[in-house]
Amino acid sequence: ADERQKALELVDKTEAIFDLAEDVDGELYTELGGLGMPFTVFISADGQVLDVHNGPLTEGQLTDRIHEVLLS
């Protein structure tokens, strides 16, 4: 619960405008190929997993990936 609270505080602090998910048992993380944290999944509006990224992304890298994966 403490880690969840820290995550929610980070979301508030960064003013994240994208959807977030909680995977309590780690089942989805494993199914999607998660190897480390942070782990980013790019999902289309119709629910298709388009890409995944293991590891950190800078703001610029995230913006570039959004344009490449979701807006092209």
PDB file of N, CA, C and O in Angstrom:
ATOM      1  N   ALA A   1       0.832  -1.192   0.000  1.00  0.00           N
ATOM      2  CA  ALA A   1       0.000   0.000   0.000  1.00  0.00           C
ATOM      3  C   ALA A   1       0.872   1.250   0.000  1.00  0.00           C
ATOM      4  O   ALA A   1       0.531   2.241  -0.609  1.00  0.00           O
ATOM      5  N   ASP A   2       2.010   1.183   0.688  1.00  0.00           N
ATOM      6  CA  ASP A   2       2.915   2.322   0.745  1.00  0.00           C
ATOM      7  C   ASP A   2       3.462   2.646  -0.639  1.00  0.00           C
ATOM      8  O   ASP A   2       3.546   3.814  -1.026  1.00  0.00           O
ATOM      9  N   GLU A   3       3.821   1.609  -1.412  1.00  0.00           N
ATOM     10  CA  GLU A   3       4.338   1.826  -2.764  1.00  0.00           C
ATOM     11  C   GLU A   3       3.252   2.408  -3.672  1.00  0.00           C
ATOM     12  O   GLU A   3       3.535   3.259  -4.517  1.00  0.00           O
ATOM     13  N   ARG A   4       2.035   1.959  -3.499  1.00  0.00           N
ATOM     14  CA  ARG A   4       0.924   2.480  -4.292  1.00  0.00           C
ATOM     15  C   ARG A   4       0.734   3.962  -4.006  1.00  0.00           C
ATOM     16  O   ARG A   4       0.552   4.761  -4.925  1.00  0.00           O
ATOM     17  N   GLN A   5       0.807   4.341  -2.741  1.00  0.00           N
ATOM     18  CA  GLN A   5       0.652   5.746  -2.368  1.00  0.00           C
ATOM     19  C   GLN A   5       1.759   6.592  -2.986  1.00  0.00           C
ATOM     20  O   GLN A   5       1.508   7.672  -3.501  1.00  0.00           O
ATOM     21  N   LYS A   6       2.991   6.082  -2.968  1.00  0.00           N
ATOM     22  CA  LYS A   6       4.111   6.807  -3.581  1.00  0.00           C
ATOM     23  C   LYS A   6       3.874   6.984  -5.082  1.00  0.00           C
ATOM     24  O   LYS A   6       4.152   8.040  -5.636  1.00  0.00           O
ATOM     25  N   ALA A   7       3.362   5.944  -5.729  1.00  0.00           N
ATOM     26  CA  ALA A   7       3.078   6.019  -7.164  1.00  0.00           C
ATOM     27  C   ALA A   7       2.004   7.066  -7.442  1.00  0.00           C
ATOM     28  O   ALA A   7       2.133   7.864  -8.373  1.00  0.00           O
ATOM     29  N   LEU A   8       0.959   7.085  -6.631  1.00  0.00           N
ATOM     30  CA  LEU A   8      -0.110   8.063  -6.825  1.00  0.00           C
ATOM     31  C   LEU A   8       0.396   9.488  -6.597  1.00  0.00           C
ATOM     32  O   LEU A   8      -0.002  10.414  -7.311  1.00  0.00           O
ATOM     33  N   GLU A   9       1.281   9.661  -5.640  1.00  0.00           N
ATOM     34  CA  GLU A   9       1.873  10.975  -5.397  1.00  0.00           C
ATOM     35  C   GLU A   9       2.714  11.417  -6.593  1.00  0.00           C
ATOM     36  O   GLU A   9       2.689  12.587  -6.981  1.00  0.00           O
ATOM     37  N   LEU A  10       3.443  10.475  -7.198  1.00  0.00           N
ATOM     38  CA  LEU A  10       4.246  10.789  -8.379  1.00  0.00           C
ATOM     39  C   LEU A  10       3.352  11.186  -9.547  1.00  0.00           C
ATOM     40  O   LEU A  10       3.646  12.133 -10.276  1.00  0.00           O
ATOM     41  N   VAL A  11       2.241  10.489  -9.713  1.00  0.00           N
ATOM     42  CA  VAL A  11       1.288  10.818 -10.773  1.00  0.00           C
ATOM     43  C   VAL A  11       0.771  12.242 -10.563  1.00  0.00           C
ATOM     44  O   VAL A  11       0.711  13.043 -11.506  1.00  0.00           O
ATOM     45  N   ASP A  12       0.411  12.580  -9.340  1.00  0.00           N
ATOM     46  CA  ASP A  12      -0.064  13.930  -9.042  1.00  0.00           C
ATOM     47  C   ASP A  12       1.023  14.964  -9.314  1.00  0.00           C
ATOM     48  O   ASP A  12       0.774  16.008  -9.907  1.00  0.00           O
ATOM     49  N   LYS A  13       2.242  14.665  -8.884  1.00  0.00           N
ATOM     50  CA  LYS A  13       3.361  15.600  -9.030  1.00  0.00           C
ATOM     51  C   LYS A  13       3.690  15.851 -10.497  1.00  0.00           C
ATOM     52  O   LYS A  13       3.954  16.983 -10.899  1.00  0.00           O
ATOM     53  N   THR A  14       3.674  14.801 -11.314  1.00  0.00           N
ATOM     54  CA  THR A  14       4.048  14.930 -12.722  1.00  0.00           C
ATOM     55  C   THR A  14       2.864  15.314 -13.605  1.00  0.00           C
ATOM     56  O   THR A  14       3.042  15.570 -14.784  1.00  0.00           O
ATOM     57  N   GLU A  15       1.667  15.329 -13.017  1.00  0.00           N
ATOM     58  CA  GLU A  15       0.445  15.670 -13.747  1.00  0.00           C
ATOM     59  C   GLU A  15       0.271  14.795 -14.982  1.00  0.00           C
ATOM     60  O   GLU A  15      -0.041  15.267 -16.072  1.00  0.00           O
ATOM     61  N   ALA A  16       0.504  13.494 -14.807  1.00  0.00           N
ATOM     62  CA  ALA A  16       0.369  12.533 -15.904  1.00  0.00           C
ATOM     63  C   ALA A  16      -1.011  12.660 -16.525  1.00  0.00           C
ATOM     64  O   ALA A  16      -2.018  12.723 -15.829  1.00  0.00           O
ATOM     65  N   ILE A  17      -1.046  12.684 -17.857  1.00  0.00           N
ATOM     66  CA  ILE A  17      -2.319  12.829 -18.566  1.00  0.00           C
ATOM     67  C   ILE A  17      -2.686  11.564 -19.329  1.00  0.00           C
ATOM     68  O   ILE A  17      -3.604  11.549 -20.121  1.00  0.00           O
ATOM     69  N   PHE A  18      -1.930  10.489 -19.086  1.00  0.00           N
ATOM     70  CA  PHE A  18      -2.204   9.224 -19.754  1.00  0.00           C
ATOM     71  C   PHE A  18      -2.748   8.233 -18.742  1.00  0.00           C
ATOM     72  O   PHE A  18      -2.608   8.413 -17.544  1.00  0.00           O
ATOM     73  N   ASP A  19      -3.401   7.206 -19.246  1.00  0.00           N
ATOM     74  CA  ASP A  19      -3.978   6.193 -18.366  1.00  0.00           C
ATOM     75  C   ASP A  19      -2.879   5.369 -17.718  1.00  0.00           C
ATOM     76  O   ASP A  19      -1.857   5.068 -18.338  1.00  0.00           O
ATOM     77  N   LEU A  20      -3.095   4.999 -16.480  1.00  0.00           N
ATOM     78  CA  LEU A  20      -2.173   4.160 -15.730  1.00  0.00           C
ATOM     79  C   LEU A  20      -2.923   2.915 -15.284  1.00  0.00           C
ATOM     80  O   LEU A  20      -4.138   2.922 -15.177  1.00  0.00           O
ATOM     81  N   ALA A  21      -2.176   1.866 -15.034  1.00  0.00           N
ATOM     82  CA  ALA A  21      -2.798   0.620 -14.588  1.00  0.00           C
ATOM     83  C   ALA A  21      -2.039   0.066 -13.395  1.00  0.00           C
ATOM     84  O   ALA A  21      -0.859   0.348 -13.209  1.00  0.00           O
ATOM     85  N   GLU A  22      -2.731  -0.711 -12.605  1.00  0.00           N
ATOM     86  CA  GLU A  22      -2.117  -1.382 -11.462  1.00  0.00           C
ATOM     87  C   GLU A  22      -2.212  -2.886 -11.699  1.00  0.00           C
ATOM     88  O   GLU A  22      -3.295  -3.414 -11.949  1.00  0.00           O
ATOM     89  N   ASP A  23      -1.083  -3.559 -11.638  1.00  0.00           N
ATOM     90  CA  ASP A  23      -0.992  -4.994 -11.915  1.00  0.00           C
ATOM     91  C   ASP A  23      -0.482  -5.669 -10.643  1.00  0.00           C
ATOM     92  O   ASP A  23       0.681  -6.020 -10.537  1.00  0.00           O
ATOM     93  N   VAL A  24      -1.364  -5.853  -9.689  1.00  0.00           N
ATOM     94  CA  VAL A  24      -1.007  -6.306  -8.347  1.00  0.00           C
ATOM     95  C   VAL A  24      -0.215  -7.605  -8.347  1.00  0.00           C
ATOM     96  O   VAL A  24       0.797  -7.730  -7.656  1.00  0.00           O
ATOM     97  N   ASP A  25      -0.622  -8.585  -9.137  1.00  0.00           N
ATOM     98  CA  ASP A  25       0.043  -9.889  -9.145  1.00  0.00           C
ATOM     99  C   ASP A  25       1.174  -9.988 -10.165  1.00  0.00           C
ATOM    100  O   ASP A  25       1.867 -10.997 -10.229  1.00  0.00           O
ATOM    101  N   GLY A  26       1.345  -8.963 -11.006  1.00  0.00           N
ATOM    102  CA  GLY A  26       2.408  -8.969 -12.005  1.00  0.00           C
ATOM    103  C   GLY A  26       2.127  -9.849 -13.207  1.00  0.00           C
ATOM    104  O   GLY A  26       3.013 -10.061 -14.032  1.00  0.00           O
ATOM    105  N   GLU A  27       0.913 -10.358 -13.324  1.00  0.00           N
ATOM    106  CA  GLU A  27       0.576 -11.252 -14.433  1.00  0.00           C
ATOM    107  C   GLU A  27       0.633 -10.540 -15.788  1.00  0.00           C
ATOM    108  O   GLU A  27       1.199 -11.059 -16.745  1.00  0.00           O
ATOM    109  N   LEU A  28       0.057  -9.365 -15.863  1.00  0.00           N
ATOM    110  CA  LEU A  28       0.062  -8.624 -17.121  1.00  0.00           C
ATOM    111  C   LEU A  28       1.480  -8.187 -17.483  1.00  0.00           C
ATOM    112  O   LEU A  28       1.892  -8.287 -18.633  1.00  0.00           O
ATOM    113  N   TYR A  29       2.228  -7.751 -16.499  1.00  0.00           N
ATOM    114  CA  TYR A  29       3.631  -7.363 -16.684  1.00  0.00           C
ATOM    115  C   TYR A  29       4.420  -8.497 -17.335  1.00  0.00           C
ATOM    116  O   TYR A  29       5.121  -8.298 -18.318  1.00  0.00           O
ATOM    117  N   THR A  30       4.278  -9.678 -16.819  1.00  0.00           N
ATOM    118  CA  THR A  30       4.981 -10.842 -17.350  1.00  0.00           C
ATOM    119  C   THR A  30       4.483 -11.184 -18.760  1.00  0.00           C
ATOM    120  O   THR A  30       5.283 -11.427 -19.662  1.00  0.00           O
ATOM    121  N   GLU A  31       3.180 -11.171 -18.947  1.00  0.00           N
ATOM    122  CA  GLU A  31       2.602 -11.509 -20.250  1.00  0.00           C
ATOM    123  C   GLU A  31       3.061 -10.540 -21.347  1.00  0.00           C
ATOM    124  O   GLU A  31       3.274 -10.932 -22.491  1.00  0.00           O
ATOM    125  N   LEU A  32       3.254  -9.280 -20.980  1.00  0.00           N
ATOM    126  CA  LEU A  32       3.656  -8.274 -21.962  1.00  0.00           C
ATOM    127  C   LEU A  32       5.170  -8.206 -22.168  1.00  0.00           C
ATOM    128  O   LEU A  32       5.648  -7.460 -23.003  1.00  0.00           O
ATOM    129  N   GLY A  33       5.924  -8.994 -21.411  1.00  0.00           N
ATOM    130  CA  GLY A  33       7.373  -9.027 -21.605  1.00  0.00           C
ATOM    131  C   GLY A  33       8.152  -8.091 -20.715  1.00  0.00           C
ATOM    132  O   GLY A  33       9.280  -7.715 -21.043  1.00  0.00           O
ATOM    133  N   GLY A  34       7.577  -7.702 -19.602  1.00  0.00           N
ATOM    134  CA  GLY A  34       8.275  -6.815 -18.679  1.00  0.00           C
ATOM    135  C   GLY A  34       9.531  -7.469 -18.110  1.00  0.00           C
ATOM    136  O   GLY A  34       9.508  -8.609 -17.680  1.00  0.00           O
ATOM    137  N   LEU A  35      10.625  -6.722 -18.169  1.00  0.00           N
ATOM    138  CA  LEU A  35      11.908  -7.218 -17.667  1.00  0.00           C
ATOM    139  C   LEU A  35      12.452  -6.362 -16.531  1.00  0.00           C
ATOM    140  O   LEU A  35      13.313  -6.801 -15.782  1.00  0.00           O
ATOM    141  N   GLY A  36      12.023  -5.134 -16.434  1.00  0.00           N
ATOM    142  CA  GLY A  36      12.515  -4.217 -15.413  1.00  0.00           C
ATOM    143  C   GLY A  36      11.592  -3.025 -15.298  1.00  0.00           C
ATOM    144  O   GLY A  36      10.633  -2.892 -16.053  1.00  0.00           O
ATOM    145  N   MET A  37      11.898  -2.185 -14.356  1.00  0.00           N
ATOM    146  CA  MET A  37      11.077  -0.990 -14.143  1.00  0.00           C
ATOM    147  C   MET A  37      11.931   0.230 -14.397  1.00  0.00           C
ATOM    148  O   MET A  37      13.116   0.211 -14.095  1.00  0.00           O
ATOM    149  N   PRO A  38      11.371   1.275 -14.950  1.00  0.00           N
ATOM    150  CA  PRO A  38       9.991   1.360 -15.393  1.00  0.00           C
ATOM    151  C   PRO A  38       9.733   0.551 -16.662  1.00  0.00           C
ATOM    152  O   PRO A  38      10.664   0.177 -17.363  1.00  0.00           O
ATOM    153  N   PHE A  39       8.473   0.292 -16.909  1.00  0.00           N
ATOM    154  CA  PHE A  39       8.034  -0.500 -18.053  1.00  0.00           C
ATOM    155  C   PHE A  39       6.868   0.252 -18.687  1.00  0.00           C
ATOM    156  O   PHE A  39       5.875   0.538 -18.025  1.00  0.00           O
ATOM    157  N   THR A  40       6.992   0.602 -19.952  1.00  0.00           N
ATOM    158  CA  THR A  40       5.979   1.401 -20.640  1.00  0.00           C
ATOM    159  C   THR A  40       5.325   0.562 -21.726  1.00  0.00           C
ATOM    160  O   THR A  40       6.014  -0.107 -22.489  1.00  0.00           O
ATOM    161  N   VAL A  41       4.008   0.606 -21.771  1.00  0.00           N
ATOM    162  CA  VAL A  41       3.245  -0.110 -22.783  1.00  0.00           C
ATOM    163  C   VAL A  41       2.440   0.919 -23.573  1.00  0.00           C
ATOM    164  O   VAL A  41       1.746   1.749 -22.994  1.00  0.00           O
ATOM    165  N   PHE A  42       2.542   0.853 -24.882  1.00  0.00           N
ATOM    166  CA  PHE A  42       1.805   1.757 -25.759  1.00  0.00           C
ATOM    167  C   PHE A  42       0.602   0.990 -26.299  1.00  0.00           C
ATOM    168  O   PHE A  42       0.761  -0.012 -26.995  1.00  0.00           O
ATOM    169  N   ILE A  43      -0.592   1.461 -25.980  1.00  0.00           N
ATOM    170  CA  ILE A  43      -1.829   0.770 -26.331  1.00  0.00           C
ATOM    171  C   ILE A  43      -2.690   1.701 -27.171  1.00  0.00           C
ATOM    172  O   ILE A  43      -2.899   2.862 -26.815  1.00  0.00           O
ATOM    173  N   SER A  44      -3.207   1.175 -28.286  1.00  0.00           N
ATOM    174  CA  SER A  44      -4.065   1.973 -29.168  1.00  0.00           C
ATOM    175  C   SER A  44      -5.412   2.228 -28.498  1.00  0.00           C
ATOM    176  O   SER A  44      -5.772   1.581 -27.511  1.00  0.00           O
ATOM    177  N   ALA A  45      -6.149   3.163 -29.062  1.00  0.00           N
ATOM    178  CA  ALA A  45      -7.469   3.502 -28.527  1.00  0.00           C
ATOM    179  C   ALA A  45      -8.411   2.311 -28.527  1.00  0.00           C
ATOM    180  O   ALA A  45      -9.309   2.223 -27.684  1.00  0.00           O
ATOM    181  N   ASP A  46      -8.179   1.352 -29.443  1.00  0.00           N
ATOM    182  CA  ASP A  46      -9.050   0.175 -29.480  1.00  0.00           C
ATOM    183  C   ASP A  46      -8.501  -0.994 -28.668  1.00  0.00           C
ATOM    184  O   ASP A  46      -8.994  -2.114 -28.759  1.00  0.00           O
ATOM    185  N   GLY A  47      -7.463  -0.740 -27.869  1.00  0.00           N
ATOM    186  CA  GLY A  47      -6.967  -1.745 -26.931  1.00  0.00           C
ATOM    187  C   GLY A  47      -5.863  -2.654 -27.421  1.00  0.00           C
ATOM    188  O   GLY A  47      -5.495  -3.591 -26.730  1.00  0.00           O
ATOM    189  N   GLN A  48      -5.301  -2.402 -28.588  1.00  0.00           N
ATOM    190  CA  GLN A  48      -4.212  -3.239 -29.105  1.00  0.00           C
ATOM    191  C   GLN A  48      -2.870  -2.774 -28.536  1.00  0.00           C
ATOM    192  O   GLN A  48      -2.579  -1.580 -28.535  1.00  0.00           O
ATOM    193  N   VAL A  49      -2.065  -3.731 -28.074  1.00  0.00           N
ATOM    194  CA  VAL A  49      -0.719  -3.412 -27.622  1.00  0.00           C
ATOM    195  C   VAL A  49       0.133  -3.188 -28.862  1.00  0.00           C
ATOM    196  O   VAL A  49       0.309  -4.089 -29.679  1.00  0.00           O
ATOM    197  N   LEU A  50       0.649  -1.977 -29.014  1.00  0.00           N
ATOM    198  CA  LEU A  50       1.414  -1.612 -30.197  1.00  0.00           C
ATOM    199  C   LEU A  50       2.923  -1.718 -29.983  1.00  0.00           C
ATOM    200  O   LEU A  50       3.665  -1.985 -30.916  1.00  0.00           O
ATOM    201  N   ASP A  51       3.378  -1.492 -28.756  1.00  0.00           N
ATOM    202  CA  ASP A  51       4.805  -1.529 -28.461  1.00  0.00           C
ATOM    203  C   ASP A  51       4.992  -1.562 -26.954  1.00  0.00           C
ATOM    204  O   ASP A  51       4.114  -1.140 -26.206  1.00  0.00           O
ATOM    205  N   VAL A  52       6.138  -2.067 -26.521  1.00  0.00           N
ATOM    206  CA  VAL A  52       6.510  -2.032 -25.112  1.00  0.00           C
ATOM    207  C   VAL A  52       7.952  -1.545 -25.013  1.00  0.00           C
ATOM    208  O   VAL A  52       8.730  -1.690 -25.955  1.00  0.00           O
ATOM    209  N   HIS A  53       8.286  -0.943 -23.890  1.00  0.00           N
ATOM    210  CA  HIS A  53       9.648  -0.470 -23.659  1.00  0.00           C
ATOM    211  C   HIS A  53      10.038  -0.761 -22.221  1.00  0.00           C
ATOM    212  O   HIS A  53       9.368  -0.331 -21.285  1.00  0.00           O
ATOM    213  N   ASN A  54      11.112  -1.515 -22.054  1.00  0.00           N
ATOM    214  CA  ASN A  54      11.663  -1.785 -20.737  1.00  0.00           C
ATOM    215  C   ASN A  54      12.736  -0.747 -20.442  1.00  0.00           C
ATOM    216  O   ASN A  54      13.619  -0.507 -21.269  1.00  0.00           O
ATOM    217  N   GLY A  55      12.658  -0.123 -19.284  1.00  0.00           N
ATOM    218  CA  GLY A  55      13.662   0.852 -18.875  1.00  0.00           C
ATOM    219  C   GLY A  55      13.141   2.274 -18.944  1.00  0.00           C
ATOM    220  O   GLY A  55      12.033   2.538 -19.399  1.00  0.00           O
ATOM    221  N   PRO A  56      13.966   3.194 -18.494  1.00  0.00           N
ATOM    222  CA  PRO A  56      13.535   4.592 -18.450  1.00  0.00           C
ATOM    223  C   PRO A  56      13.474   5.228 -19.836  1.00  0.00           C
ATOM    224  O   PRO A  56      14.137   4.785 -20.775  1.00  0.00           O
ATOM    225  N   LEU A  57      12.666   6.244 -19.945  1.00  0.00           N
ATOM    226  CA  LEU A  57      12.562   7.075 -21.142  1.00  0.00           C
ATOM    227  C   LEU A  57      12.635   8.532 -20.695  1.00  0.00           C
ATOM    228  O   LEU A  57      11.947   8.916 -19.743  1.00  0.00           O
ATOM    229  N   THR A  58      13.430   9.321 -21.382  1.00  0.00           N
ATOM    230  CA  THR A  58      13.415  10.753 -21.107  1.00  0.00           C
ATOM    231  C   THR A  58      12.120  11.317 -21.675  1.00  0.00           C
ATOM    232  O   THR A  58      11.423  10.654 -22.456  1.00  0.00           O
ATOM    233  N   GLU A  59      11.816  12.542 -21.337  1.00  0.00           N
ATOM    234  CA  GLU A  59      10.609  13.167 -21.871  1.00  0.00           C
ATOM    235  C   GLU A  59      10.656  13.192 -23.399  1.00  0.00           C
ATOM    236  O   GLU A  59       9.671  12.875 -24.065  1.00  0.00           O
ATOM    237  N   GLY A  60      11.811  13.520 -23.959  1.00  0.00           N
ATOM    238  CA  GLY A  60      11.962  13.563 -25.408  1.00  0.00           C
ATOM    239  C   GLY A  60      11.798  12.198 -26.039  1.00  0.00           C
ATOM    240  O   GLY A  60      11.151  12.063 -27.092  1.00  0.00           O
ATOM    241  N   GLN A  61      12.381  11.170 -25.413  1.00  0.00           N
ATOM    242  CA  GLN A  61      12.257   9.810 -25.940  1.00  0.00           C
ATOM    243  C   GLN A  61      10.800   9.351 -25.892  1.00  0.00           C
ATOM    244  O   GLN A  61      10.314   8.715 -26.835  1.00  0.00           O
ATOM    245  N   LEU A  62      10.113   9.666 -24.804  1.00  0.00           N
ATOM    246  CA  LEU A  62       8.713   9.280 -24.684  1.00  0.00           C
ATOM    247  C   LEU A  62       7.876   9.978 -25.752  1.00  0.00           C
ATOM    248  O   LEU A  62       7.053   9.345 -26.425  1.00  0.00           O
ATOM    249  N   THR A  63       8.110  11.257 -25.937  1.00  0.00           N
ATOM    250  CA  THR A  63       7.391  12.009 -26.969  1.00  0.00           C
ATOM    251  C   THR A  63       7.651  11.418 -28.348  1.00  0.00           C
ATOM    252  O   THR A  63       6.720  11.223 -29.142  1.00  0.00           O
ATOM    253  N   ASP A  64       8.904  11.107 -28.638  1.00  0.00           N
ATOM    254  CA  ASP A  64       9.246  10.497 -29.928  1.00  0.00           C
ATOM    255  C   ASP A  64       8.542   9.163 -30.121  1.00  0.00           C
ATOM    256  O   ASP A  64       7.997   8.882 -31.198  1.00  0.00           O
ATOM    257  N   ARG A  65       8.531   8.312 -29.082  1.00  0.00           N
ATOM    258  CA  ARG A  65       7.876   7.002 -29.175  1.00  0.00           C
ATOM    259  C   ARG A  65       6.368   7.159 -29.370  1.00  0.00           C
ATOM    260  O   ARG A  65       5.760   6.415 -30.138  1.00  0.00           O
ATOM    261  N   ILE A  66       5.761   8.122 -28.694  1.00  0.00           N
ATOM    262  CA  ILE A  66       4.332   8.364 -28.868  1.00  0.00           C
ATOM    263  C   ILE A  66       4.041   8.715 -30.321  1.00  0.00           C
ATOM    264  O   ILE A  66       3.118   8.177 -30.928  1.00  0.00           O
ATOM    265  N   HIS A  67       4.857   9.598 -30.887  1.00  0.00           N
ATOM    266  CA  HIS A  67       4.642   9.992 -32.282  1.00  0.00           C
ATOM    267  C   HIS A  67       4.888   8.814 -33.227  1.00  0.00           C
ATOM    268  O   HIS A  67       4.128   8.618 -34.187  1.00  0.00           O
ATOM    269  N   GLU A  68       5.913   8.030 -32.977  1.00  0.00           N
ATOM    270  CA  GLU A  68       6.237   6.885 -33.849  1.00  0.00           C
ATOM    271  C   GLU A  68       5.189   5.786 -33.761  1.00  0.00           C
ATOM    272  O   GLU A  68       4.783   5.230 -34.788  1.00  0.00           O
ATOM    273  N   VAL A  69       4.773   5.469 -32.566  1.00  0.00           N
ATOM    274  CA  VAL A  69       3.911   4.303 -32.349  1.00  0.00           C
ATOM    275  C   VAL A  69       2.421   4.637 -32.433  1.00  0.00           C
ATOM    276  O   VAL A  69       1.658   3.882 -33.035  1.00  0.00           O
ATOM    277  N   LEU A  70       2.025   5.733 -31.855  1.00  0.00           N
ATOM    278  CA  LEU A  70       0.601   6.019 -31.748  1.00  0.00           C
ATOM    279  C   LEU A  70       0.080   7.009 -32.772  1.00  0.00           C
ATOM    280  O   LEU A  70      -1.103   6.998 -33.101  1.00  0.00           O
ATOM    281  N   LEU A  71       0.938   7.870 -33.288  1.00  0.00           N
ATOM    282  CA  LEU A  71       0.451   8.926 -34.164  1.00  0.00           C
ATOM    283  C   LEU A  71       0.865   8.781 -35.618  1.00  0.00           C
ATOM    284  O   LEU A  71       0.606   9.658 -36.416  1.00  0.00           O
ATOM    285  N   SER A  72       1.521   7.677 -35.944  1.00  0.00           N
ATOM    286  CA  SER A  72       1.941   7.512 -37.333  1.00  0.00           C
ATOM    287  C   SER A  72       1.019   6.606 -38.099  1.00  0.00           C
ATOM    288  O   SER A  72       0.178   5.958 -37.609  1.00  0.00           O
TER     289      SER A  72
END
